[in-house]
Every structure is written in structure tokens, then in C-alpha cells.
Amino acid sequence: MFSRLVQSHFSPKSILFPLSLPRFHFARNKMSGRSGKILDKTAGGKTSRSTKANLHFPVGRIHRKLRKSNYADRIGSGAPIFLAAVLEYLCAEVLELAGNAARENKKLRINPRHIMLAVRTDEELSKLFERVTISQGGVMQHINTILLPKKTSNGPSQSTEHYDSQEQKNPMAVKRPLAEAHENNANTQEV
């Protein structure tokens, strides 16, 4: 182990450029059972394809799943890297939007409702997740404009202007509420 450290410290490049600093990258491995031990990443050992591609998603596991699931007879070496990168990008995009939705609702934790709001408000993600049902996500809130209270100005209300403009385009397409239909029938009978 020490010989590898010495070799990496005194590489031919460091002899040519004596002012360059030694390359020691120390990191604590928090996730494995080796808690508290300091590992040297440059000193030998295998480097995973995820690390080489600078990805967090597991390239080796995706490659194994592609081979086992018989999508094709042969799987290229670049396919799992590309798929891992795409999945990581989509995951980061959804988590960013869901985090924004959680912050808007003054929550510190992302729940399925925030994921659903994030996906449905984004146009491209909504198209991607069009046929997906998110469990415990709820529904998007939507109030039809006809159900909103009318404005109390002197001119005609916004909802009747909507009906009149729709009638001019296609008189058969608009169905008026019953109260308005009865008023119009009463007015035509009196004349």
C-alpha cells in the first residue's frame, strides 16, 4: 500500500514539474461497514464505470439488467452508460421540480403529492408521464371558469362574453346553463 502511495506521489510528471502538489484524494466511506476508515482513491484498485462516466446511477447493474432481460442478443458497452445518464438526468429533473413544489407548500420533505404536482405542471414531463398514475398523488386542482363568481361591473360579465364569442364561432357547440336558457325563452314569448 505504501509503495503505491510513494509511486503516485513521485510520478514522472511530478519530477518534471516539482511545484505540482501530490494527488491524494481522501474520502470517508459513510455508506459501507467501514465507518471512519480513510480510503485513498488514487492508490490502485478498480474504478467503476459509473465513476469513470461521472454518474451516480449504477452502470454495471444497468448493463447486467439489459443483458438478462433479453432486449437484444448483444448489448454494446456504451448503451448502459447512456441509459444511466438519461435516467439520472430525468431523476434530477423530477426531484428539482418536486423540491420546488415542496418549498412552495412550506414543507421540508418531498411526498408523492409534490412529485405529482411537479410532473403535471411541466409540459415535457407531463407528456412523458401521460399514462402514469402516481400513488397517493391526488389530482390537479382545476376550477372551470363558468363556476367562478361573475364580475359585478356595469358591463356584461366575463362568462356571458365567453358564451357570445363561442356562439359566433359555432352556435351548436355552446350549451348555456338552464337559468339563462329559461330567461331567453321567457323574453322571446313576451314579444
Coordinates of N, CA and C in Angstrom, one line a residue:
M1 N 0.8 -1.2 0.0 CA 0.0 0.0 0.0 C 0.9 1.2 0.0
F2 N 1.9 1.3 0.9 CA 2.8 2.4 1.0 C 3.5 2.6 -0.3
S3 N 3.9 1.5 -1.0 CA 4.7 1.7 -2.2 C 3.8 2.3 -3.3
R4 N 2.5 2.0 -3.3 CA 1.6 2.7 -4.3 C 1.5 4.2 -4.0
L5 N 1.4 4.5 -2.7 CA 1.4 5.9 -2.4 C 2.6 6.7 -2.8
V6 N 3.8 6.0 -2.6 CA 5.0 6.6 -2.9 C 5.1 6.8 -4.4
Q7 N 4.7 5.7 -5.2 CA 4.7 5.8 -6.6 C 3.8 6.9 -7.2
S8 N 2.6 7.1 -6.6 CA 1.7 8.1 -7.1 C 2.2 9.5 -6.7
H9 N 2.9 9.6 -5.5 CA 3.5 10.9 -5.1 C 4.7 11.3 -6.0
F10 N 5.5 10.3 -6.3 CA 6.7 10.6 -7.1 C 6.6 10.1 -8.5
S11 N 5.6 10.5 -9.2 CA 5.4 10.1 -10.6 C 6.3 10.8 -11.5
P12 N 6.6 10.4 -12.7 CA 7.5 11.1 -13.6 C 7.0 12.5 -13.9
K13 N 5.7 12.7 -13.8 CA 5.2 14.1 -14.0 C 5.6 15.0 -12.9
S14 N 5.5 14.5 -11.6 CA 5.9 15.4 -10.5 C 7.4 15.6 -10.5
I15 N 8.2 14.8 -11.1 CA 9.7 15.0 -11.1 C 9.9 16.1 -12.2
L16 N 9.2 16.1 -13.3 CA 9.4 17.1 -14.3 C 8.8 18.5 -13.8
F17 N 7.7 18.5 -13.0 CA 7.1 19.7 -12.5 C 7.1 19.6 -11.0
P18 N 8.2 20.0 -10.4 CA 8.3 19.9 -8.9 C 7.4 20.7 -8.1
L19 N 6.8 21.8 -8.7 CA 5.9 22.6 -8.0 C 4.5 22.0 -7.9
S20 N 4.2 21.0 -8.6 CA 2.8 20.4 -8.6 C 2.6 19.7 -7.2
L21 N 1.4 19.8 -6.7 CA 1.1 19.2 -5.4 C 0.8 17.7 -5.6
P22 N 1.1 16.9 -4.6 CA 0.8 15.4 -4.7 C -0.7 15.3 -4.8
R23 N -1.1 14.2 -5.4 CA -2.6 13.9 -5.7 C -3.1 12.9 -4.7
F24 N -3.5 13.3 -3.5 CA -4.1 12.5 -2.5 C -5.5 12.9 -2.4
H25 N -6.4 12.0 -2.7 CA -7.9 12.2 -2.6 C -8.4 11.3 -1.5
F26 N -8.7 11.9 -0.3 CA -9.2 11.1 0.8 C -10.7 11.3 0.9
A27 N -11.4 10.2 1.2 CA -12.8 10.3 1.4 C -13.3 9.3 2.4
R28 N -14.2 9.7 3.2 CA -14.8 8.8 4.2 C -15.9 8.0 3.5
N29 N -15.8 6.7 3.7 CA -16.8 5.8 3.2 C -17.9 5.7 4.2
K30 N -19.0 6.5 4.0 CA -20.1 6.6 5.0 C -21.1 5.4 4.8
M31 N -21.3 4.9 3.6 CA -22.3 4.0 3.4 C -22.0 2.6 3.7
S32 N -20.7 2.2 3.6 CA -20.4 0.8 3.9 C -20.1 0.5 5.3
G33 N -19.8 -0.7 5.6 CA -19.5 -1.1 7.0 C -18.2 -0.5 7.5
R34 N -17.4 0.0 6.7 CA -16.1 0.6 7.1 C -16.2 2.0 7.6
S35 N -16.9 2.2 8.6 CA -17.1 3.6 9.0 C -15.9 4.1 9.7
G36 N -15.5 5.3 9.3 CA -14.4 6.0 9.9 C -13.0 5.7 9.3
K37 N -12.9 4.8 8.4 CA -11.6 4.5 7.8 C -11.5 5.4 6.6
I38 N -10.3 5.9 6.4 CA -10.0 6.8 5.3 C -9.5 6.0 4.1
L39 N -10.0 6.2 3.0 CA -9.7 5.4 1.8 C -8.9 6.4 0.8
D40 N -7.9 5.8 0.2 CA -7.2 6.6 -0.9 C -7.7 6.1 -2.2
K41 N -8.4 7.0 -3.0 CA -9.0 6.6 -4.2 C -7.9 6.4 -5.4
T42 N -6.8 7.1 -5.3 CA -5.9 7.0 -6.4 C -4.9 5.8 -6.2
A43 N -4.9 5.2 -5.1 CA -3.9 4.2 -4.8 C -4.5 2.8 -5.3
G44 N -4.4 2.5 -6.5 CA -4.7 1.1 -7.1 C -6.2 0.9 -7.0
G45 N -6.6 -0.4 -7.1 CA -8.0 -0.8 -7.1 C -8.7 -0.5 -8.3
K46 N -9.9 -1.1 -8.4 CA -10.7 -0.9 -9.6 C -11.5 0.4 -9.5
T47 N -11.8 1.0 -10.7 CA -12.6 2.2 -10.8 C -13.9 1.8 -11.5
S48 N -15.0 2.0 -10.9 CA -16.3 1.6 -11.5 C -16.6 2.4 -12.8
R49 N -17.4 1.9 -13.6 CA -17.8 2.6 -14.9 C -18.6 3.8 -14.5
S50 N -19.3 3.8 -13.4 CA -20.1 4.9 -13.0 C -19.2 6.1 -12.6
T51 N -18.1 5.8 -11.9 CA -17.1 6.8 -11.6 C -16.4 7.4 -12.8
K52 N -16.1 6.5 -13.7 CA -15.4 6.9 -14.9 C -16.3 7.9 -15.8
A53 N -17.6 7.6 -15.8 CA -18.6 8.4 -16.5 C -19.1 9.6 -15.7
N54 N -18.6 9.7 -14.4 CA -19.1 10.7 -13.5 C -20.6 10.7 -13.3
L55 N -21.1 9.5 -13.0 CA -22.5 9.3 -12.8 C -22.8 8.7 -11.4
H56 N -24.0 8.9 -10.9 CA -24.4 8.3 -9.7 C -25.1 7.0 -9.9
F57 N -25.8 6.9 -11.0 CA -26.6 5.7 -11.3 C -25.6 4.6 -11.7
P58 N -25.9 3.3 -11.3 CA -25.0 2.2 -11.5 C -25.0 1.7 -12.9
V59 N -23.9 1.9 -13.6 CA -23.7 1.5 -15.0 C -23.6 0.0 -15.1
G60 N -22.9 -0.7 -14.2 CA -22.7 -2.1 -14.2 C -24.0 -2.9 -14.0
R61 N -24.8 -2.4 -13.0 CA -26.1 -3.0 -12.8 C -27.1 -2.8 -13.9
I62 N -27.1 -1.7 -14.6 CA -27.9 -1.5 -15.7 C -27.5 -2.4 -16.9
H63 N -26.2 -2.5 -17.1 CA -25.7 -3.4 -18.1 C -26.1 -4.8 -17.8
R64 N -26.1 -5.3 -16.6 CA -26.5 -6.6 -16.3 C -28.0 -6.8 -16.5
K65 N -28.8 -5.8 -16.1 CA -30.2 -5.9 -16.3 C -30.6 -5.9 -17.8
L66 N -29.8 -5.2 -18.6 CA -30.1 -5.2 -20.1 C -29.8 -6.5 -20.7
R67 N -28.7 -7.2 -20.2 CA -28.3 -8.5 -20.7 C -29.3 -9.5 -20.3
K68 N -29.7 -9.5 -19.0 CA -30.6 -10.6 -18.5 C -32.0 -10.5 -19.1
S69 N -32.5 -9.3 -19.4 CA -33.9 -9.1 -19.8 C -34.1 -9.4 -21.3
N70 N -33.1 -9.8 -22.0 CA -33.3 -10.2 -23.5 C -33.9 -9.1 -24.3
Y71 N -33.5 -7.8 -24.2 CA -33.9 -6.8 -25.1 C -33.3 -7.0 -26.5
A72 N -32.1 -7.5 -26.5 CA -31.4 -7.8 -27.7 C -30.4 -8.9 -27.5
D73 N -29.9 -9.5 -28.5 CA -28.9 -10.5 -28.4 C -27.5 -10.0 -27.9
R74 N -27.2 -8.8 -28.4 CA -25.9 -8.2 -28.0 C -26.2 -6.8 -27.4
I75 N -25.5 -6.4 -26.4 CA -25.6 -5.1 -25.8 C -24.2 -4.4 -25.9
G76 N -24.2 -3.2 -26.5 CA -22.9 -2.5 -26.6 C -22.4 -2.0 -25.3
S77 N -21.2 -1.6 -25.2 CA -20.6 -1.1 -24.0 C -21.1 0.3 -23.6
G78 N -21.5 1.1 -24.6 CA -21.9 2.4 -24.4 C -23.4 2.6 -24.0
A79 N -24.2 1.5 -24.3 CA -25.6 1.6 -24.1 C -26.0 1.7 -22.6
P80 N -25.4 1.0 -21.7 CA -25.7 1.2 -20.2 C -25.3 2.5 -19.7
I81 N -24.2 3.0 -20.2 CA -23.7 4.4 -19.8 C -24.7 5.4 -20.2
F82 N -25.1 5.4 -21.5 CA -26.1 6.3 -22.0 C -27.4 6.2 -21.2
L83 N -27.9 5.0 -21.0 CA -29.1 4.8 -20.3 C -29.0 5.3 -18.8
A84 N -27.9 5.1 -18.2 CA -27.7 5.5 -16.8 C -27.7 7.1 -16.7
A85 N -27.1 7.7 -17.8 CA -27.0 9.1 -17.8 C -28.4 9.7 -18.0
V86 N -29.2 9.1 -18.9 CA -30.6 9.6 -19.1 C -31.4 9.4 -17.9
L87 N -31.4 8.3 -17.2 CA -32.2 8.0 -16.0 C -31.8 9.0 -14.9
E88 N -30.5 9.3 -14.8 CA -30.0 10.2 -13.8 C -30.5 11.6 -14.0
Y89 N -30.5 12.0 -15.3 CA -31.0 13.4 -15.7 C -32.5 13.5 -15.4
L90 N -33.3 12.5 -15.8 CA -34.7 12.5 -15.5 C -35.0 12.6 -14.0
C91 N -34.3 11.8 -13.3 CA -34.5 11.7 -11.8 C -34.1 13.1 -11.2
A92 N -33.0 13.7 -11.6 CA -32.6 15.0 -11.1 C -33.7 16.1 -11.5
E93 N -34.2 16.0 -12.7 CA -35.2 17.0 -13.1 C -36.5 16.9 -12.3
V94 N -36.9 15.7 -12.1 CA -38.2 15.5 -11.3 C -37.9 15.9 -9.9
L95 N -36.8 15.5 -9.3 CA -36.5 15.9 -7.9 C -36.4 17.4 -7.7
E96 N -35.8 18.1 -8.7 CA -35.7 19.5 -8.6 C -37.0 20.2 -8.6
L97 N -37.9 19.8 -9.5 CA -39.2 20.4 -9.6 C -40.1 20.0 -8.4
A98 N -39.9 18.7 -7.9 CA -40.7 18.3 -6.7 C -40.2 19.1 -5.4
G99 N -38.9 19.3 -5.4 CA -38.4 20.1 -4.3 C -38.9 21.6 -4.3
N100 N -39.0 22.1 -5.5 CA -39.6 23.5 -5.6 C -41.1 23.4 -5.1
A101 N -41.9 22.4 -5.5 CA -43.3 22.2 -5.1 C -43.4 22.1 -3.6
A102 N -42.4 21.3 -3.0 CA -42.5 21.2 -1.6 C -42.2 22.5 -0.9
R103 N -41.2 23.3 -1.4 CA -40.9 24.5 -0.8 C -42.1 25.5 -0.9
E104 N -42.8 25.5 -2.0 CA -44.0 26.3 -2.2 C -45.1 26.0 -1.2
N105 N -45.2 24.7 -0.8 CA -46.1 24.3 0.2 C -45.6 24.3 1.6
K106 N -44.4 24.9 1.8 CA -43.7 25.1 3.1 C -43.5 23.8 3.8
K107 N -43.0 22.8 3.0 CA -42.7 21.5 3.6 C -41.2 21.3 3.4
L108 N -40.6 20.5 4.3 CA -39.2 20.2 4.1 C -38.9 18.8 3.5
R109 N -40.0 18.0 3.4 CA -39.9 16.7 2.8 C -40.7 16.5 1.6
I110 N -40.2 15.9 0.6 CA -40.9 15.7 -0.7 C -41.8 14.4 -0.5
N111 N -43.1 14.6 -0.8 CA -44.0 13.5 -0.7 C -44.6 13.2 -2.1
P112 N -45.4 12.2 -2.3 CA -45.9 11.9 -3.7 C -46.7 13.0 -4.3
R113 N -47.4 13.8 -3.5 CA -48.2 14.9 -4.0 C -47.3 15.9 -4.7
H114 N -46.1 16.2 -4.1 CA -45.2 17.1 -4.7 C -44.6 16.6 -6.0
I115 N -44.4 15.3 -6.1 CA -43.9 14.7 -7.3 C -44.9 14.8 -8.4
M116 N -46.2 14.5 -8.0 CA -47.3 14.6 -9.0 C -47.5 16.1 -9.5
L117 N -47.4 17.0 -8.6 CA -47.5 18.4 -9.0 C -46.4 18.8 -9.9
A118 N -45.2 18.4 -9.6 CA -44.0 18.7 -10.4 C -44.2 18.2 -11.8
V119 N -44.6 16.9 -11.9 CA -44.7 16.3 -13.2 C -45.8 16.9 -14.0
R120 N -47.0 17.1 -13.4 CA -48.1 17.6 -14.2 C -48.0 19.1 -14.6
T121 N -47.2 19.9 -13.8 CA -47.1 21.3 -14.2 C -46.0 21.5 -15.3
D122 N -45.1 20.6 -15.5 CA -44.1 20.7 -16.5 C -44.6 20.1 -17.8
E123 N -44.6 20.8 -18.9 CA -45.2 20.3 -20.2 C -44.5 19.1 -20.7
E124 N -43.2 19.0 -20.7 CA -42.5 17.9 -21.3 C -42.6 16.6 -20.4
L125 N -42.5 16.8 -19.1 CA -42.6 15.7 -18.2 C -44.1 15.2 -18.1
S126 N -45.0 16.1 -18.3 CA -46.4 15.7 -18.3 C -46.7 14.8 -19.5
K127 N -46.1 15.1 -20.7 CA -46.2 14.3 -21.9 C -45.6 12.9 -21.7
L128 N -44.4 12.9 -21.0 CA -43.7 11.7 -20.7 C -44.5 10.8 -19.8
F129 N -45.1 11.4 -18.7 CA -45.8 10.6 -17.7 C -47.3 10.7 -17.9
E130 N -47.7 10.7 -19.2 CA -49.1 10.9 -19.5 C -50.0 9.8 -19.0
R131 N -49.6 8.6 -19.1 CA -50.4 7.4 -18.7 C -49.9 6.9 -17.4
V132 N -49.3 7.7 -16.6 CA -48.8 7.2 -15.3 C -49.7 7.7 -14.2
T133 N -50.0 6.8 -13.3 CA -50.7 7.2 -12.1 C -49.8 7.1 -10.9
I134 N -49.6 8.2 -10.2 CA -48.7 8.3 -9.1 C -49.6 8.0 -7.8
S135 N -49.2 7.0 -7.1 CA -49.9 6.6 -5.9 C -49.8 7.7 -4.8
Q136 N -50.9 8.0 -4.2 CA -51.0 9.0 -3.1 C -50.7 10.4 -3.7
G137 N -50.8 10.6 -5.0 CA -50.5 11.9 -5.6 C -51.7 12.9 -5.6
G138 N -52.9 12.4 -5.6 CA -54.0 13.2 -5.6 C -54.3 13.7 -7.1
V139 N -55.1 14.7 -7.2 CA -55.4 15.2 -8.6 C -55.0 16.7 -8.7
M140 N -54.8 17.2 -9.9 CA -54.5 18.6 -10.1 C -55.8 19.4 -9.8
Q141 N -55.6 20.5 -9.1 CA -56.8 21.3 -8.9 C -57.1 22.2 -10.1
H142 N -58.4 22.2 -10.5 CA -58.9 22.9 -11.6 C -60.3 23.4 -11.4
I143 N -60.6 24.7 -11.5 CA -61.9 25.2 -11.4 C -62.3 25.8 -12.7
N144 N -63.4 25.3 -13.2 CA -63.9 25.7 -14.5 C -64.3 27.2 -14.4
T145 N -64.0 28.0 -15.5 CA -64.2 29.4 -15.4 C -65.7 29.8 -15.3
I146 N -66.6 28.9 -15.7 CA -68.0 29.1 -15.6 C -68.5 29.1 -14.1
L147 N -67.8 28.3 -13.3 CA -68.1 28.2 -11.9 C -67.6 29.4 -11.0
L148 N -66.7 30.2 -11.6 CA -66.2 31.3 -10.8 C -67.2 32.4 -10.7
P149 N -67.2 33.2 -9.6 CA -68.2 34.2 -9.5 C -68.1 35.3 -10.6
K150 N -69.3 35.8 -11.0 CA -69.3 36.8 -12.0 C -68.8 38.1 -11.5
K151 N -68.2 38.9 -12.4 CA -67.8 40.3 -12.0 C -69.0 41.2 -11.9
T152 N -69.0 42.1 -10.9 CA -70.2 43.0 -10.7 C -70.0 44.3 -11.3
S153 N -69.5 44.4 -12.5 CA -69.3 45.7 -13.2 C -70.6 46.0 -14.0
N154 N -70.7 47.2 -14.6 CA -71.9 47.6 -15.3 C -72.0 46.9 -16.6
G155 N -70.9 46.5 -17.2 CA -70.9 45.8 -18.5 C -71.3 44.4 -18.3
P156 N -71.4 43.6 -19.4 CA -71.7 42.2 -19.3 C -70.6 41.5 -18.6
S157 N -71.0 40.4 -17.9 CA -70.0 39.6 -17.2 C -69.1 38.9 -18.1
Q158 N -68.0 38.4 -17.6 CA -67.0 37.7 -18.5 C -67.5 36.4 -19.0
S159 N -68.4 35.7 -18.2 CA -68.9 34.4 -18.6 C -69.8 34.6 -19.7
T160 N -70.7 35.6 -19.8 CA -71.6 35.7 -20.9 C -70.8 36.2 -22.2
E161 N -69.8 36.9 -22.0 CA -69.0 37.3 -23.2 C -68.3 36.0 -23.8
H162 N -68.0 35.1 -22.9 CA -67.4 33.8 -23.4 C -68.4 33.1 -24.2
Y163 N -69.7 33.0 -23.7 CA -70.7 32.3 -24.4 C -71.0 33.0 -25.8
D164 N -71.1 34.3 -25.8 CA -71.4 35.0 -27.0 C -70.3 34.8 -28.1
S165 N -69.0 34.8 -27.6 CA -67.9 34.6 -28.6 C -67.9 33.2 -29.1
Q166 N -68.3 32.2 -28.3 CA -68.4 30.8 -28.7 C -69.5 30.6 -29.7
E167 N -70.7 31.3 -29.4 CA -71.8 31.2 -30.3 C -71.6 31.7 -31.7
Q168 N -70.8 32.8 -31.8 CA -70.5 33.3 -33.1 C -69.6 32.4 -33.9
K169 N -68.7 31.6 -33.2 CA -67.9 30.7 -33.9 C -68.7 29.5 -34.3
N170 N -69.4 28.9 -33.4 CA -70.2 27.7 -33.6 C -71.4 27.7 -32.7
P171 N -72.6 28.0 -33.2 CA -73.8 28.2 -32.3 C -74.2 26.9 -31.7
M172 N -73.9 25.7 -32.2 CA -74.3 24.4 -31.7 C -73.4 23.9 -30.6
A173 N -72.2 24.5 -30.6 CA -71.1 23.9 -29.7 C -71.4 24.3 -28.2
V174 N -72.0 25.5 -28.0 CA -72.1 26.0 -26.6 C -73.4 25.6 -26.0
K175 N -73.4 25.1 -24.8 CA -74.6 24.8 -24.1 C -74.7 25.7 -22.9
R176 N -75.7 26.6 -22.9 CA -75.8 27.5 -21.8 C -76.5 26.9 -20.6
P177 N -76.2 27.4 -19.4 CA -76.9 26.9 -18.2 C -78.4 27.1 -18.3
L178 N -79.1 26.3 -17.6 CA -80.6 26.3 -17.6 C -81.2 27.6 -17.3
A179 N -80.7 28.3 -16.3 CA -81.2 29.6 -15.9 C -81.2 30.6 -17.1
E180 N -80.1 30.7 -17.8 CA -80.0 31.6 -18.9 C -80.9 31.2 -20.1
A181 N -81.1 29.9 -20.3 CA -81.9 29.4 -21.4 C -83.4 29.7 -21.1
H182 N -83.8 29.6 -19.8 CA -85.2 29.9 -19.4 C -85.4 31.4 -19.6
E183 N -84.5 32.3 -19.2 CA -84.6 33.7 -19.4 C -84.8 34.1 -20.9
N184 N -84.0 33.5 -21.7 CA -84.1 33.8 -23.2 C -85.5 33.3 -23.7
N185 N -86.0 32.1 -23.3 CA -87.3 31.7 -23.7 C -88.4 32.6 -23.3
A186 N -88.3 33.1 -22.0 CA -89.3 34.0 -21.5 C -89.3 35.3 -22.3
N187 N -88.2 35.8 -22.6 CA -88.1 37.0 -23.4 C -88.7 36.9 -24.8
T188 N -88.5 35.8 -25.4 CA -89.0 35.6 -26.8 C -90.5 35.3 -26.8
Q189 N -91.1 34.8 -25.7 CA -92.5 34.5 -25.6 C -93.2 35.8 -25.4
E190 N -92.7 36.8 -24.6 CA -93.3 38.0 -24.3 C -93.5 38.9 -25.6
V191 N -92.6 38.9 -26.5 CA -92.6 39.7 -27.7 C -93.5 39.3 -28.7

